[in-house]
XYZ file of C-alpha atoms in Angstrom:
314
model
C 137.371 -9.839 203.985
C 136.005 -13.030 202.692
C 133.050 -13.004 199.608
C 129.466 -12.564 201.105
C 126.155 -13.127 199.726
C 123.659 -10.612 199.826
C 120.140 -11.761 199.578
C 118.592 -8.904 198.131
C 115.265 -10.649 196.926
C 114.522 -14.719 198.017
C 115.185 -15.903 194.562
C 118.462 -13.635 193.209
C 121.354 -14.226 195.557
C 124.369 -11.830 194.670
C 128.093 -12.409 195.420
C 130.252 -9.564 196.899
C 133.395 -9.093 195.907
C 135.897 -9.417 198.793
C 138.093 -6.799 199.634
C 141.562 -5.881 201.687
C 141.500 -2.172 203.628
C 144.723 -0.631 203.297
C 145.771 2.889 204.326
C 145.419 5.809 201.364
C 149.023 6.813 200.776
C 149.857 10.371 201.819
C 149.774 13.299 199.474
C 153.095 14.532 200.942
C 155.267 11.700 202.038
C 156.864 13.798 205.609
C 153.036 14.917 206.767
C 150.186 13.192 206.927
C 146.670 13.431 205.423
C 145.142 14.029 208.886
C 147.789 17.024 209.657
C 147.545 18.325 206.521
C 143.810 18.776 207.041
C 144.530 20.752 209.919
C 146.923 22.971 208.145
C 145.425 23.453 205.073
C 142.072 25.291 206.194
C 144.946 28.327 208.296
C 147.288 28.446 205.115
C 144.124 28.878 203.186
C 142.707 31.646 205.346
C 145.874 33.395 205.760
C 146.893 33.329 201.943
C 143.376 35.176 200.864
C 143.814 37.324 203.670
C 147.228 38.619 203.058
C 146.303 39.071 198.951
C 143.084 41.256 200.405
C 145.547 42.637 202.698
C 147.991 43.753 200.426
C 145.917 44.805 197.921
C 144.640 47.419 200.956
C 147.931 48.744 201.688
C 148.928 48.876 198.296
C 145.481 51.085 197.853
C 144.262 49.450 194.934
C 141.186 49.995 193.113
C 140.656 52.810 195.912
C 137.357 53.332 193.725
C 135.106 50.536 195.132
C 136.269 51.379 198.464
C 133.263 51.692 200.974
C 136.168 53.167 204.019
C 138.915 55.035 203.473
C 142.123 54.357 205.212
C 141.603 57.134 207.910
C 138.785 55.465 208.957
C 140.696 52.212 210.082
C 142.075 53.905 212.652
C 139.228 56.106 213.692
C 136.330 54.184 213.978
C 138.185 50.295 215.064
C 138.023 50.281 218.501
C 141.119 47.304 217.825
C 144.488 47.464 215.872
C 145.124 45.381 213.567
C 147.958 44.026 215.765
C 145.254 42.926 218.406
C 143.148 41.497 215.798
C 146.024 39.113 214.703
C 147.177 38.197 217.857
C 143.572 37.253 218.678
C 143.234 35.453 215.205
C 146.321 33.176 215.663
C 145.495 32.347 219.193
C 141.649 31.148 218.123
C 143.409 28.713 215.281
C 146.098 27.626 217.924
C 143.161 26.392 219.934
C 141.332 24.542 217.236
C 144.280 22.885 215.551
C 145.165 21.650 219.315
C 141.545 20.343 219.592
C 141.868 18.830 215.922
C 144.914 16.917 217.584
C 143.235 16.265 220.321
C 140.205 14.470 218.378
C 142.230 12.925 216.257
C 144.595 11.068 218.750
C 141.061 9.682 219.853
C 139.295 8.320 216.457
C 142.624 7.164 215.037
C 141.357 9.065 212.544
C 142.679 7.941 208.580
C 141.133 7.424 205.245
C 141.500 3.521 203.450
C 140.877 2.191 200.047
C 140.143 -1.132 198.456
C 136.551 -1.485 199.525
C 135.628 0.456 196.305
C 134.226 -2.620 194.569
C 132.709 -4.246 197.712
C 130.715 -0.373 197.701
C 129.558 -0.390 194.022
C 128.348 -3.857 194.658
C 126.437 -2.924 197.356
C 124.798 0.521 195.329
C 124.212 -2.370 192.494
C 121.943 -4.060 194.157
C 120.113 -1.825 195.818
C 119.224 -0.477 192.311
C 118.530 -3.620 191.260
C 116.085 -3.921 194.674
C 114.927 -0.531 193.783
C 113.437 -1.213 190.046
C 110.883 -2.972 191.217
C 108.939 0.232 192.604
C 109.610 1.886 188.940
C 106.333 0.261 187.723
C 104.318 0.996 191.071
C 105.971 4.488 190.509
C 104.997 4.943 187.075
C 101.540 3.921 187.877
C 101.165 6.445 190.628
C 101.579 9.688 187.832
C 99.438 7.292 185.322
C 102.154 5.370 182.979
C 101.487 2.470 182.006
C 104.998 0.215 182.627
C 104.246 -2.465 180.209
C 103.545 -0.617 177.081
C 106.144 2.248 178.103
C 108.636 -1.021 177.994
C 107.434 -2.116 174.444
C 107.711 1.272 173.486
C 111.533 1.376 174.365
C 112.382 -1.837 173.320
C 110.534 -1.091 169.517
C 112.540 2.492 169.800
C 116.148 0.635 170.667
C 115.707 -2.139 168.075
C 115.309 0.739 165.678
C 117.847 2.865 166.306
C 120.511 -0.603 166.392
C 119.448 -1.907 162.527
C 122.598 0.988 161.306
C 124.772 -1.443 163.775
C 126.299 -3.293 160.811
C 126.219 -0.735 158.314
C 129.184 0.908 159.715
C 127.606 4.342 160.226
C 128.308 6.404 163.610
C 125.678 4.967 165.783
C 127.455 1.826 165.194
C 130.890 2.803 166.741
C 129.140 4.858 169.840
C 127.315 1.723 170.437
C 130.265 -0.558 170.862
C 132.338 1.715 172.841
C 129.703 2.041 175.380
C 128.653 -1.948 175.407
C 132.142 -2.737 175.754
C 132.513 -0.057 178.057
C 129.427 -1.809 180.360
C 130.716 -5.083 179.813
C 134.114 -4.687 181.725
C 135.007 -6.612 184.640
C 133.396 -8.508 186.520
C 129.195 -8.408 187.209
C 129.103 -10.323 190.407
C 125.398 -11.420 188.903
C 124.043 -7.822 188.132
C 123.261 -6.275 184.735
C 125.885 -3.752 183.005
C 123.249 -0.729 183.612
C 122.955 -1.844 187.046
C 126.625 -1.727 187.530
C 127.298 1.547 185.677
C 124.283 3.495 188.120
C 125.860 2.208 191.085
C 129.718 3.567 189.778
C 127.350 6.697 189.013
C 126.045 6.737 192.881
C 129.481 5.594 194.367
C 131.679 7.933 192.485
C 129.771 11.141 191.842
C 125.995 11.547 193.394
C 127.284 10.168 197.201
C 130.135 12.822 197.329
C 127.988 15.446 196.254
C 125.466 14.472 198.944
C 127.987 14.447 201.293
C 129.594 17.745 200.284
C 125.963 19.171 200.105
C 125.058 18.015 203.853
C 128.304 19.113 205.184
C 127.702 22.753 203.239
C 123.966 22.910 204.290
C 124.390 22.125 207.699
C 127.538 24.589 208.556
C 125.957 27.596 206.755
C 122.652 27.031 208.709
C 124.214 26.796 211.898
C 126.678 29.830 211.329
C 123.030 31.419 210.230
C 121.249 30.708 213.116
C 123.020 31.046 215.780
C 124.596 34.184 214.126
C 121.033 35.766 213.560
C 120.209 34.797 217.384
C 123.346 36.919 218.813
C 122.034 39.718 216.900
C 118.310 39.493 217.140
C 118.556 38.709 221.201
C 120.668 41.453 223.543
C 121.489 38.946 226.444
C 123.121 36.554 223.826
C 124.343 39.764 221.955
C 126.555 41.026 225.192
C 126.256 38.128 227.742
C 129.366 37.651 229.656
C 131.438 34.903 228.255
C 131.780 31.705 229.747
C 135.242 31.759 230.954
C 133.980 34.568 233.333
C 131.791 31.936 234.573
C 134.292 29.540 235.282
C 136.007 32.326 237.451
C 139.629 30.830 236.403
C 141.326 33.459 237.199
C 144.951 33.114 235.907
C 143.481 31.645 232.377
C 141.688 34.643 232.267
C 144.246 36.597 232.994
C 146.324 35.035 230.119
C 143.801 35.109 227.762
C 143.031 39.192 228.603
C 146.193 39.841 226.773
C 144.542 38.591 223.284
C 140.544 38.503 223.683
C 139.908 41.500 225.804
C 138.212 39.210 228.196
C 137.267 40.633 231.166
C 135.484 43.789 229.241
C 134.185 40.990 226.411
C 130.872 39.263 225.834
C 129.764 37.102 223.073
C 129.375 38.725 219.772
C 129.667 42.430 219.925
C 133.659 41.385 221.103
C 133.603 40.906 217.254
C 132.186 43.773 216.583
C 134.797 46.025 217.726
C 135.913 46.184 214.327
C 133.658 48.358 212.633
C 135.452 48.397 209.179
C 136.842 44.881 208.505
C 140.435 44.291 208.413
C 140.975 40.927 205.464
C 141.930 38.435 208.383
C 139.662 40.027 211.127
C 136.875 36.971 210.210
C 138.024 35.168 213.535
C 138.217 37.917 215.624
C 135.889 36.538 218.299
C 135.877 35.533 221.927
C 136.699 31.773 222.272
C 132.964 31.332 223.360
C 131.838 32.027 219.635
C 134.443 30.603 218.343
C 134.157 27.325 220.024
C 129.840 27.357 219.477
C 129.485 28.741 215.727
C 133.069 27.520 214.206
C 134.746 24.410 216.196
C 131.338 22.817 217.157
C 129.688 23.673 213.393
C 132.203 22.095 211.687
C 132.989 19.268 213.966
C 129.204 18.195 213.562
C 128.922 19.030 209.896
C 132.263 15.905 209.029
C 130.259 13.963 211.749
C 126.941 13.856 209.622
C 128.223 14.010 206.146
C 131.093 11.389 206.823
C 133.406 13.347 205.042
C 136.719 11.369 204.281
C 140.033 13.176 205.508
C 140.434 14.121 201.804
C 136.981 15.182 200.851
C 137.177 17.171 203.929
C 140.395 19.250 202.574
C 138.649 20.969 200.110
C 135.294 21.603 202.626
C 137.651 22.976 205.850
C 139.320 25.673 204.082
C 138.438 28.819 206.435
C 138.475 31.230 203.783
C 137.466 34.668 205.345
């Protein structure tokens, strides 16, 4: 892409860097990022499972058991076997869906726009200083004299500069540190908050939106299936649909001609480590595939960033 000028105020025109999009290299050479998103969240769920797992049949630290192992098999109204069967079908559905919506965005992460971006953050800090002295006004600060303040405090605090002392070395390492590369026409504390926004404070948001909005819809609609009976132990959709032979097919796994909603995941009373997905494929499909579908949607989550948010930990 060729330089642009961004206009951010009549009388300061700013050049933007250009900038080339490539494809990010893949963190394993035979599978790609995209895949490997879809496979990391299962190994993830099914590794923590299997250590909780083991750790049950192994009967350790029996002493901050709430059950006891007789239990499992008195009170589940499901085996275990049932339960994983269920489990496996459920993530055989979403990864085929992942697929499925991937094939359509052409989904796939690219970098060399990172300069173009800080540029960008740059000046709209530089746009956005000049509300700092309308905004110090508002809580009754004075902007001028606050300025004369800081600039008497920093000409104090430089005079050790050629004396050799500490303060001295600090201070070069970060002016040569600001200094770097190129400006494009904005000033070196400009540049280093918009590296700050770019690199650490946008991810977090992101992250932070993607978190916020997936808890509070597993919440929600979680509290509503327990709080309302007809959502509680209404009939699940397929049975709508009346396809009989998929329901047939599916009976063998989700118990769905006897199932409703929630309380299908409520047949196990006392929790087996990788019984977190036992649900119809109604839930499933409302609380987990739609939640988390929306929640990359908003945030714009890269493929990467959204490794580390997918993993389905139970």
């Amino acid at each position: 892409m060729a330089n642009e000028t961004l206009d951010f105020c009549p009388w300061s025109p700013y050049t933007l860097p250009s900038y080339t999009l490539k494809p990010v290299p893949r963190l394993l050479p035979w599978l790609s990022d995209f895949h490997l998103s879809l496979v990391l969240p299962i190994a993830a769920y099914w590794f923590m499972s299997l250590i909780f797992y083991y750790i049950d049949k192994k009967d350790y630290f029996s002493q901050y058991r709430l059950h006891t192992p007789e239990e499992f098999k008195q009170r589940n109204r499901v085996t275990a076997r049932e339960v994983l069967r269920s489990v496996l079908l459920q993530q055989a559905i979403q990864t085929a869906l992942g697929l499925f919506i991937g094939y359509v965005t052409v989904a796939g992460d690219f970098y060399g726009k990172e300069e173009y971006d800080v540029a960008i953050w740059a000046g709209r800090v530089h746009q956005a200083k000049d509300a700092v002295p309308w905004a110090l006004a508002f809580v009754g600060v004075d902007a001028k004299t606050l300025g004369y303040q800081l600039e008497m405090y920093t000409a104090s605090i430089q005079r050790p500069t050629a004396e050799g002392k500490p303060l001295a070395f600090i201070t070069s390492m970060v002016d040569r540190y600001l200094n770097h590369g190129p400006t494009y026409g904005f000033t070196a504390w400009e540049l280093l908050a918009a590296k700050v926004i770019h690199w650490i404070l946008e991810p977090a948001a992101r992250f932070g939106i993607a978190i916020f909005f997936s808890d509070s819809w597993q919440y929600f609609w979680h509290r509503a299936m327990h709080s309302n009976k007809w959502m509680y132990r209404m009939s699940s959709l397929l049975l709508f649909l009346r396809i009989s032979h998929l329901q047939n097919l599916l009976s063998l796994t989700m118990n769905i001609r006897k199932g409703n909603i929630h309380a299908h995941h409520h047949k196990i009373y006392i929790p087996y480590a990788f019984g977190a997905f036992y649900n119809t494929l109604t839930e499933a499909f409302l609380l987990d595939t739609i939640g988390t579908t929306l929640s990359l949607m908003l945030s714009g989550l890269t493929i990467r960033q959204a490794m580390c948010f997918g993993y389905e930990v139970p």
